[in-house]
Amino acid sequence: GAGVSQSPSNKVTEKGKDVELRCDPISGHTALYWYRQSLGQGLEFLIYFQGNSAPDKSGLPSDRFSAERTGGSVSTLTIQRTQQEDSAVYLCASSFQQGDAQYFGPGTRLTVL
Amino acid sequence: EDQVTQSPEALRLQEGESSSLNCSYTVSGLRGLFWYRQDPGKGPEFLFTLYSAGEEKEKERLKATLTKKESFLHITAPKPEDSATYLCAVQDHNQGGKLIFGQGTELSVKP
């Protein structure tokens, strides 16, 4: 079956611009997660959705970062007024329920010039 | 604070040379320990979940084991296609669904 998909695969933007990253989870998965992977930083948790609500936003690095999930499916991660330190690969994962194995998408590589 | 440490950072093996990767963890309440494989430019690929000390899981040339403080990923007679970065992560009962990852072990298997 179809795995987790993310778009765009690559995004180059100028400092100060806003960007939106999209994630389509595996059909039927109730939990959705966003992570960020930077060189030398490993994988960092950003936010977790159960259905359309976000019980854990503790990993969002600043108020420039926000995310939403609609219809218990698609999620969008928005970064406002991008900074160079936002450059990273943004990964989305989904699981059937909290605690189950998380399946990752291919990621969106964000480059802020 | 929950923490995951993987060693070594990098490992070079000859084809057929068996070895083990280590994942040490500190967590207040372990819900599960997860192993992933990541190829360059791709997202992590799920391999195993271990839930309690003494548990073992196997898949082809890979075998994962778990104790109360660490997990090992044993690679038997590796092949060049096993070359990848192997990531270990823990999930804490008290931290919702998020995974806390180690820095990974970059494995290279030469023919």
PDB file of C-alpha atoms in Angstrom:
ATOM      1  CA  GLY A   1       0.000   0.000   0.000  1.00  0.00           C
ATOM      2  CA  ALA A   2       0.945   3.659  -0.205  1.00  0.00           C
ATOM      3  CA  GLY A   3       3.385   4.934   2.358  1.00  0.00           C
ATOM      4  CA  VAL A   4       3.746   8.385   3.880  1.00  0.00           C
ATOM      5  CA  SER A   5       4.189  11.054   1.239  1.00  0.00           C
ATOM      6  CA  GLN A   6       5.591  14.575   1.639  1.00  0.00           C
ATOM      7  CA  SER A   7       5.707  17.580  -0.617  1.00  0.00           C
ATOM      8  CA  PRO A   8       7.647  19.348  -1.886  1.00  0.00           C
ATOM      9  CA  SER A   9      10.706  17.096  -1.846  1.00  0.00           C
ATOM     10  CA  ASN A  10      12.953  20.149  -1.997  1.00  0.00           C
ATOM     11  CA  LYS A  11      12.294  23.783  -1.144  1.00  0.00           C
ATOM     12  CA  VAL A  12      14.688  26.686  -1.528  1.00  0.00           C
ATOM     13  CA  THR A  13      13.530  29.979  -0.077  1.00  0.00           C
ATOM     14  CA  GLU A  14      14.896  33.360   0.889  1.00  0.00           C
ATOM     15  CA  LYS A  15      15.355  34.424   4.469  1.00  0.00           C
ATOM     16  CA  GLY A  16      12.212  36.057   5.797  1.00  0.00           C
ATOM     17  CA  LYS A  17       9.764  34.201   3.529  1.00  0.00           C
ATOM     18  CA  ASP A  18       7.064  31.834   4.797  1.00  0.00           C
ATOM     19  CA  VAL A  19       7.000  28.160   3.745  1.00  0.00           C
ATOM     20  CA  GLU A  20       4.439  25.367   3.974  1.00  0.00           C
ATOM     21  CA  LEU A  21       5.376  21.696   4.073  1.00  0.00           C
ATOM     22  CA  ARG A  22       2.773  18.998   3.488  1.00  0.00           C
ATOM     23  CA  CYS A  23       2.435  15.460   4.804  1.00  0.00           C
ATOM     24  CA  ASP A  24       0.015  12.732   3.694  1.00  0.00           C
ATOM     25  CA  PRO A  25       0.054   9.902   6.248  1.00  0.00           C
ATOM     26  CA  ILE A  26      -0.725   6.250   5.669  1.00  0.00           C
ATOM     27  CA  SER A  27      -4.477   5.782   5.355  1.00  0.00           C
ATOM     28  CA  GLY A  28      -6.051   4.818   8.675  1.00  0.00           C
ATOM     29  CA  HIS A  29      -3.154   6.002  10.823  1.00  0.00           C
ATOM     30  CA  THR A  30      -4.488   8.158  13.663  1.00  0.00           C
ATOM     31  CA  ALA A  31      -1.147   9.493  14.915  1.00  0.00           C
ATOM     32  CA  LEU A  32       1.098  11.848  12.932  1.00  0.00           C
ATOM     33  CA  TYR A  33       4.509  13.216  13.867  1.00  0.00           C
ATOM     34  CA  TRP A  34       6.872  15.882  12.550  1.00  0.00           C
ATOM     35  CA  TYR A  35      10.640  15.643  13.067  1.00  0.00           C
ATOM     36  CA  ARG A  36      13.600  17.693  11.866  1.00  0.00           C
ATOM     37  CA  GLN A  37      16.972  16.279  10.851  1.00  0.00           C
ATOM     38  CA  SER A  38      19.968  18.611  10.691  1.00  0.00           C
ATOM     39  CA  LEU A  39      23.615  17.818  10.046  1.00  0.00           C
ATOM     40  CA  GLY A  40      25.185  16.964  13.362  1.00  0.00           C
ATOM     41  CA  GLN A  41      21.893  17.267  15.247  1.00  0.00           C
ATOM     42  CA  GLY A  42      20.225  13.968  14.552  1.00  0.00           C
ATOM     43  CA  LEU A  43      16.452  13.601  14.456  1.00  0.00           C
ATOM     44  CA  GLU A  44      14.541  16.054  16.677  1.00  0.00           C
ATOM     45  CA  PHE A  45      10.858  15.778  17.526  1.00  0.00           C
ATOM     46  CA  LEU A  46       8.743  18.812  16.635  1.00  0.00           C
ATOM     47  CA  ILE A  47       5.037  18.044  17.139  1.00  0.00           C
ATOM     48  CA  TYR A  48       2.618  15.130  17.469  1.00  0.00           C
ATOM     49  CA  PHE A  49      -1.026  14.863  16.375  1.00  0.00           C
ATOM     50  CA  GLN A  50      -3.632  12.407  17.590  1.00  0.00           C
ATOM     51  CA  GLY A  51      -6.501  12.852  15.181  1.00  0.00           C
ATOM     52  CA  ASN A  52      -6.743  16.589  14.562  1.00  0.00           C
ATOM     53  CA  SER A  53      -5.498  17.691  17.967  1.00  0.00           C
ATOM     54  CA  ALA A  54      -1.885  18.262  18.982  1.00  0.00           C
ATOM     55  CA  PRO A  55      -1.332  17.075  22.554  1.00  0.00           C
ATOM     56  CA  ASP A  56       2.430  17.602  22.308  1.00  0.00           C
ATOM     57  CA  LYS A  57       3.953  20.683  20.672  1.00  0.00           C
ATOM     58  CA  SER A  58       6.969  20.716  22.927  1.00  0.00           C
ATOM     59  CA  GLY A  59       9.526  20.352  20.132  1.00  0.00           C
ATOM     60  CA  LEU A  60       8.537  23.409  18.086  1.00  0.00           C
ATOM     61  CA  PRO A  61      11.660  25.621  18.265  1.00  0.00           C
ATOM     62  CA  SER A  62       9.890  28.989  18.198  1.00  0.00           C
ATOM     63  CA  ASP A  63       6.529  30.650  17.627  1.00  0.00           C
ATOM     64  CA  ARG A  64       7.467  30.976  13.943  1.00  0.00           C
ATOM     65  CA  PHE A  65       6.651  27.275  13.642  1.00  0.00           C
ATOM     66  CA  SER A  66       3.068  26.013  13.552  1.00  0.00           C
ATOM     67  CA  ALA A  67       1.266  22.930  12.297  1.00  0.00           C
ATOM     68  CA  GLU A  68      -2.244  21.762  11.706  1.00  0.00           C
ATOM     69  CA  ARG A  69      -3.978  18.573  10.716  1.00  0.00           C
ATOM     70  CA  THR A  70      -7.368  18.426   9.050  1.00  0.00           C
ATOM     71  CA  GLY A  71      -9.839  15.578   8.618  1.00  0.00           C
ATOM     72  CA  GLY A  72      -7.575  13.314  10.652  1.00  0.00           C
ATOM     73  CA  SER A  73      -5.356  13.016   7.606  1.00  0.00           C
ATOM     74  CA  VAL A  74      -3.206  15.623   5.845  1.00  0.00           C
ATOM     75  CA  SER A  75      -0.931  17.825   7.932  1.00  0.00           C
ATOM     76  CA  THR A  76       0.804  21.087   7.098  1.00  0.00           C
ATOM     77  CA  LEU A  77       3.876  22.459   8.869  1.00  0.00           C
ATOM     78  CA  THR A  78       4.268  26.213   8.418  1.00  0.00           C
ATOM     79  CA  ILE A  79       7.423  28.167   9.099  1.00  0.00           C
ATOM     80  CA  GLN A  80       7.021  31.942   9.104  1.00  0.00           C
ATOM     81  CA  ARG A  81       9.832  34.435   8.491  1.00  0.00           C
ATOM     82  CA  THR A  82      12.335  31.661   7.746  1.00  0.00           C
ATOM     83  CA  GLN A  83      15.876  31.928   9.078  1.00  0.00           C
ATOM     84  CA  GLN A  84      19.038  30.221   7.853  1.00  0.00           C
ATOM     85  CA  GLU A  85      19.073  27.989  10.929  1.00  0.00           C
ATOM     86  CA  ASP A  86      15.741  26.530   9.760  1.00  0.00           C
ATOM     87  CA  SER A  87      17.582  24.772   6.920  1.00  0.00           C
ATOM     88  CA  ALA A  88      17.155  21.027   7.498  1.00  0.00           C
ATOM     89  CA  VAL A  89      15.272  17.960   6.323  1.00  0.00           C
ATOM     90  CA  TYR A  90      11.745  17.917   7.716  1.00  0.00           C
ATOM     91  CA  LEU A  91      10.386  14.407   8.178  1.00  0.00           C
ATOM     92  CA  CYS A  92       6.826  13.299   8.757  1.00  0.00           C
ATOM     93  CA  ALA A  93       5.829   9.949  10.237  1.00  0.00           C
ATOM     94  CA  SER A  94       2.552   8.233  11.020  1.00  0.00           C
ATOM     95  CA  SER A  95       1.466   5.296  13.156  1.00  0.00           C
ATOM     96  CA  PHE A  96      -1.778   3.360  13.554  1.00  0.00           C
ATOM     97  CA  GLN A  97      -1.968   4.374  17.201  1.00  0.00           C
ATOM     98  CA  GLN A  98       0.309   6.125  19.679  1.00  0.00           C
ATOM     99  CA  GLY A  99       2.992   3.664  20.725  1.00  0.00           C
ATOM    100  CA  ASP A 100       2.976   1.707  17.479  1.00  0.00           C
ATOM    101  CA  ALA A 101       5.854   1.739  15.006  1.00  0.00           C
ATOM    102  CA  GLN A 102       6.168   5.048  13.169  1.00  0.00           C
ATOM    103  CA  TYR A 103       6.568   4.973   9.396  1.00  0.00           C
ATOM    104  CA  PHE A 104       8.447   7.855   7.845  1.00  0.00           C
ATOM    105  CA  GLY A 105       8.048   9.750   4.615  1.00  0.00           C
ATOM    106  CA  PRO A 106      10.961  10.711   2.350  1.00  0.00           C
ATOM    107  CA  GLY A 107      11.254  14.184   3.867  1.00  0.00           C
ATOM    108  CA  THR A 108      11.344  17.755   2.582  1.00  0.00           C
ATOM    109  CA  ARG A 109      14.774  19.315   2.286  1.00  0.00           C
ATOM    110  CA  LEU A 110      14.474  23.003   3.166  1.00  0.00           C
ATOM    111  CA  THR A 111      17.242  25.420   2.265  1.00  0.00           C
ATOM    112  CA  VAL A 112      17.017  29.020   3.461  1.00  0.00           C
ATOM    113  CA  LEU A 113      19.336  31.384   1.605  1.00  0.00           C
TER     114      LEU A 113
ATOM    115  CA  GLU B   1      15.893  13.514  31.006  1.00  0.00           C
ATOM    116  CA  ASP B   2      15.520  10.750  28.425  1.00  0.00           C
ATOM    117  CA  GLN B   3      18.693  10.085  26.475  1.00  0.00           C
ATOM    118  CA  VAL B   4      19.917   7.703  23.768  1.00  0.00           C
ATOM    119  CA  THR B   5      23.587   7.118  22.927  1.00  0.00           C
ATOM    120  CA  GLN B   6      24.744   4.975  20.024  1.00  0.00           C
ATOM    121  CA  SER B   7      28.188   3.516  19.450  1.00  0.00           C
ATOM    122  CA  PRO B   8      30.286   3.381  17.469  1.00  0.00           C
ATOM    123  CA  GLU B   9      29.573   6.499  15.384  1.00  0.00           C
ATOM    124  CA  ALA B  10      30.926   4.701  12.318  1.00  0.00           C
ATOM    125  CA  LEU B  11      31.759   1.081  11.585  1.00  0.00           C
ATOM    126  CA  ARG B  12      33.554  -0.369   8.597  1.00  0.00           C
ATOM    127  CA  LEU B  13      33.258  -4.100   7.957  1.00  0.00           C
ATOM    128  CA  GLN B  14      34.340  -6.516   5.304  1.00  0.00           C
ATOM    129  CA  GLU B  15      31.584  -8.530   3.672  1.00  0.00           C
ATOM    130  CA  GLY B  16      30.856 -11.528   5.900  1.00  0.00           C
ATOM    131  CA  GLU B  17      32.430  -9.951   9.012  1.00  0.00           C
ATOM    132  CA  SER B  18      29.795 -10.090  11.771  1.00  0.00           C
ATOM    133  CA  SER B  19      29.546  -7.315  14.382  1.00  0.00           C
ATOM    134  CA  SER B  20      27.203  -5.486  16.760  1.00  0.00           C
ATOM    135  CA  LEU B  21      25.930  -1.931  17.146  1.00  0.00           C
ATOM    136  CA  ASN B  22      25.145  -0.596  20.604  1.00  0.00           C
ATOM    137  CA  CYS B  23      22.324   1.652  21.823  1.00  0.00           C
ATOM    138  CA  SER B  24      22.434   2.770  25.463  1.00  0.00           C
ATOM    139  CA  TYR B  25      19.395   4.525  26.844  1.00  0.00           C
ATOM    140  CA  THR B  26      18.091   6.351  29.880  1.00  0.00           C
ATOM    141  CA  VAL B  27      14.329   6.675  30.107  1.00  0.00           C
ATOM    142  CA  SER B  28      11.929   7.130  33.009  1.00  0.00           C
ATOM    143  CA  GLY B  29       9.398   4.612  31.683  1.00  0.00           C
ATOM    144  CA  LEU B  30      10.203   2.640  28.546  1.00  0.00           C
ATOM    145  CA  ARG B  31       7.232   2.073  26.283  1.00  0.00           C
ATOM    146  CA  GLY B  32       9.339   0.753  23.410  1.00  0.00           C
ATOM    147  CA  LEU B  33      12.746   0.806  21.750  1.00  0.00           C
ATOM    148  CA  PHE B  34      12.831   1.152  17.979  1.00  0.00           C
ATOM    149  CA  TRP B  35      15.503   0.416  15.381  1.00  0.00           C
ATOM    150  CA  TYR B  36      15.487   2.123  11.990  1.00  0.00           C
ATOM    151  CA  ARG B  37      17.691   1.995   8.920  1.00  0.00           C
ATOM    152  CA  GLN B  38      18.305   5.195   6.926  1.00  0.00           C
ATOM    153  CA  ASP B  39      19.823   5.361   3.461  1.00  0.00           C
ATOM    154  CA  PRO B  40      21.249   8.683   2.174  1.00  0.00           C
ATOM    155  CA  GLY B  41      18.547  11.083   1.015  1.00  0.00           C
ATOM    156  CA  LYS B  42      15.696   8.909   2.317  1.00  0.00           C
ATOM    157  CA  GLY B  43      13.503   8.758   5.398  1.00  0.00           C
ATOM    158  CA  PRO B  44      14.172   6.196   8.134  1.00  0.00           C
ATOM    159  CA  GLU B  45      12.886   2.682   7.427  1.00  0.00           C
ATOM    160  CA  PHE B  46      11.375   0.790  10.368  1.00  0.00           C
ATOM    161  CA  LEU B  47      13.152  -2.420  11.369  1.00  0.00           C
ATOM    162  CA  PHE B  48      12.142  -3.550  14.880  1.00  0.00           C
ATOM    163  CA  THR B  49      10.303  -2.640  18.059  1.00  0.00           C
ATOM    164  CA  LEU B  50      11.360  -4.142  21.401  1.00  0.00           C
ATOM    165  CA  TYR B  51       9.174  -3.663  24.469  1.00  0.00           C
ATOM    166  CA  SER B  52      10.751  -5.507  27.401  1.00  0.00           C
ATOM    167  CA  ALA B  53      14.136  -6.713  28.621  1.00  0.00           C
ATOM    168  CA  GLY B  54      15.026 -10.116  27.229  1.00  0.00           C
ATOM    169  CA  GLU B  55      13.051  -9.634  24.054  1.00  0.00           C
ATOM    170  CA  GLU B  56      14.715 -10.448  20.712  1.00  0.00           C
ATOM    171  CA  LYS B  57      13.621  -9.824  17.117  1.00  0.00           C
ATOM    172  CA  GLU B  58      15.197 -11.077  13.881  1.00  0.00           C
ATOM    173  CA  LYS B  59      14.991 -10.098  10.243  1.00  0.00           C
ATOM    174  CA  GLU B  60      17.301 -11.632   7.663  1.00  0.00           C
ATOM    175  CA  ARG B  61      20.875 -10.871   8.803  1.00  0.00           C
ATOM    176  CA  LEU B  62      19.763  -8.563  11.618  1.00  0.00           C
ATOM    177  CA  LYS B  63      18.935  -9.455  15.214  1.00  0.00           C
ATOM    178  CA  ALA B  64      17.955  -6.920  17.880  1.00  0.00           C
ATOM    179  CA  THR B  65      18.141  -7.583  21.609  1.00  0.00           C
ATOM    180  CA  LEU B  66      17.115  -5.535  24.652  1.00  0.00           C
ATOM    181  CA  THR B  67      18.250  -5.242  28.259  1.00  0.00           C
ATOM    182  CA  LYS B  68      17.172  -2.713  30.897  1.00  0.00           C
ATOM    183  CA  LYS B  69      19.933  -0.321  29.890  1.00  0.00           C
ATOM    184  CA  GLU B  70      20.853  -1.053  26.284  1.00  0.00           C
ATOM    185  CA  SER B  71      19.988  -2.663  23.001  1.00  0.00           C
ATOM    186  CA  PHE B  72      22.217  -4.373  20.486  1.00  0.00           C
ATOM    187  CA  LEU B  73      21.751  -4.754  16.758  1.00  0.00           C
ATOM    188  CA  HIS B  74      23.710  -7.806  15.671  1.00  0.00           C
ATOM    189  CA  ILE B  75      24.614  -8.083  11.992  1.00  0.00           C
ATOM    190  CA  THR B  76      25.554 -11.571  10.841  1.00  0.00           C
ATOM    191  CA  ALA B  77      27.600 -12.039   7.667  1.00  0.00           C
ATOM    192  CA  PRO B  78      26.797  -8.553   6.350  1.00  0.00           C
ATOM    193  CA  LYS B  79      26.582  -7.727   2.673  1.00  0.00           C
ATOM    194  CA  PRO B  80      27.375  -4.406   0.937  1.00  0.00           C
ATOM    195  CA  GLU B  81      23.632  -3.678   0.681  1.00  0.00           C
ATOM    196  CA  ASP B  82      23.488  -3.538   4.490  1.00  0.00           C
ATOM    197  CA  SER B  83      25.494  -0.298   4.320  1.00  0.00           C
ATOM    198  CA  ALA B  84      23.369   2.483   5.841  1.00  0.00           C
ATOM    199  CA  THR B  85      22.957   4.540   9.003  1.00  0.00           C
ATOM    200  CA  TYR B  86      21.215   2.622  11.775  1.00  0.00           C
ATOM    201  CA  LEU B  87      19.152   4.680  14.196  1.00  0.00           C
ATOM    202  CA  CYS B  88      17.920   3.718  17.651  1.00  0.00           C
ATOM    203  CA  ALA B  89      15.045   5.525  19.363  1.00  0.00           C
ATOM    204  CA  VAL B  90      13.062   5.205  22.588  1.00  0.00           C
ATOM    205  CA  GLN B  91       9.516   6.075  23.463  1.00  0.00           C
ATOM    206  CA  ASP B  92       8.710   7.080  27.027  1.00  0.00           C
ATOM    207  CA  HIS B  93       5.364   6.267  28.657  1.00  0.00           C
ATOM    208  CA  ASN B  94       5.378   9.763  30.169  1.00  0.00           C
ATOM    209  CA  GLN B  95       6.256  11.622  26.951  1.00  0.00           C
ATOM    210  CA  GLY B  96       3.377  10.731  24.662  1.00  0.00           C
ATOM    211  CA  GLY B  97       4.186   9.294  21.267  1.00  0.00           C
ATOM    212  CA  LYS B  98       7.402  11.075  20.406  1.00  0.00           C
ATOM    213  CA  LEU B  99      10.573   9.162  19.625  1.00  0.00           C
ATOM    214  CA  ILE B 100      13.896  10.236  21.118  1.00  0.00           C
ATOM    215  CA  PHE B 101      16.664   9.299  18.711  1.00  0.00           C
ATOM    216  CA  GLY B 102      20.340   8.562  19.086  1.00  0.00           C
ATOM    217  CA  GLN B 103      22.868  10.041  16.686  1.00  0.00           C
ATOM    218  CA  GLY B 104      23.085   6.822  14.658  1.00  0.00           C
ATOM    219  CA  THR B 105      25.811   4.418  13.574  1.00  0.00           C
ATOM    220  CA  GLU B 106      27.007   4.728   9.999  1.00  0.00           C
ATOM    221  CA  LEU B 107      27.757   1.212   8.734  1.00  0.00           C
ATOM    222  CA  SER B 108      29.860   0.567   5.663  1.00  0.00           C
ATOM    223  CA  VAL B 109      30.298  -2.979   4.336  1.00  0.00           C
ATOM    224  CA  LYS B 110      32.993  -3.479   1.736  1.00  0.00           C
ATOM    225  CA  PRO B 111      32.975  -6.385  -0.722  1.00  0.00           C
TER     226      PRO B 111
END
